[in-house]
Amino acid sequence: MSDVSGLNSRFGIADQLVFNEIPGGLIVAEITNKLAAARIALQGAHVLTWAPKGHKPVIWLSEAAKFAPGKSIRGGAPVCWPWFGAHPEQSSFPAHGYARTVPWEIIDARALGNGATSIALRLKESDATRAFWPHATPIECHITVGTDLEIELITRNQGSAPVTVGEALHTYFAVSDIREVQILGLADCTYFDKVDNGARKKQAGAVSFSGETDRVYLNTAADCLIVDPTLRRRIRIAKRGSQSTVVWNPWVEKAEKMGDLGQNGYLKMVCVESANALDNVVSLPAGQEHRLWVSYSVEPQS
C-alpha cells in the first residue's frame, strides 16, 4: 500500500504523522510532535530534515535538491547500502549502492510514551535491486524523531553463505559556516584521504576545514562533536555497530560542478557519516544480523 490515502489510513497518527506527495512525485512522511519536527522520504528511507523544538534545523537539505523517482537527493541522511563508494567490482553500478534511490515501504509507525514518534521502513526488493545485489539480505530502517534523532539500519542475512556489506548514513549537518567549524572525537585516528590519492594519514587534534575534505576515518567507534561557535551549539553524533567515520565537504569548485548544492551551499553543511567502509566492511554470517545505530543530539555551547 503506497498511495497517500492508504498510508494515512493505515499508519497516520493524529497530530503527529501524516503522509503527503511532494512535487516530483515522492511520498514524504511529515512528523511534528511536542519534541521535534522531521520529514522522511519513502524513497531511500531518507530523512530529509530534523529540528528539535527550540533549535534551528540540524539536518541540512539543499535548497537546490531535486526530488524525482530513482534520483538521489542532495542533503538529509541518505542510506548508503550495500556498498560504500564505488562498487568493488562493477564500475557501472551506482556509487554508494542503490538503497537511497529505490522505494521503501512502511512497516510500522507509532507514538511513543515520551512524546517521540517512531517509523520503520523496509527496502522493497525487485528484479532491478536483485540485479545489483542477488543476496537474501533484507534491510530495515528504524527512525525515532524526538529530542534526539535516532536511525538504525538492520541488515539480516537470510542466505546460506556469508556476505560482505559496506554501509553509511551519509548525513548532512547544518552549520553556520564550515570555515568556523571543528569536529572533535577523531584525534589520533588513521584516515584514508580521498583528496590525496588515498594516502593514509593520522589526524592531529580537531578536524577543521580550509578546502575540499573527503576522509574515511578507520577503526573508530567514538562519538563525534560538531562544534559551531556562531550557532553556539555542538551536535553530538553517537553510534553503535559502526567502525568508520566519514567526513566530507566538497568545497567551492566541486560544489559548483555538482549543481544541486545551492548558492554557497557547501559553506552551510558538513557530512559526518557513521559507516562501515574500506577496512571496516561487515562480514555477515548466514542467519545473522547487523545493526548500525546512530543518535544525533544538540548540546548548548557557552
Coordinates of C-alpha atoms in Angstrom, one line a residue, residues 8 46 113 138 157 164 274 302:
N8 CA -2.6 7.8 6.2
H46 CA 15.7 9.2 3.5
G113 CA 5.2 7.4 25.6
P138 CA 16.5 -7.7 3.7
N157 CA 21.4 -12.4 6.1
T164 CA 30.1 -8.6 2.9
S274 CA 28.6 6.8 10.6
S302 CA 28.7 28.6 26.2

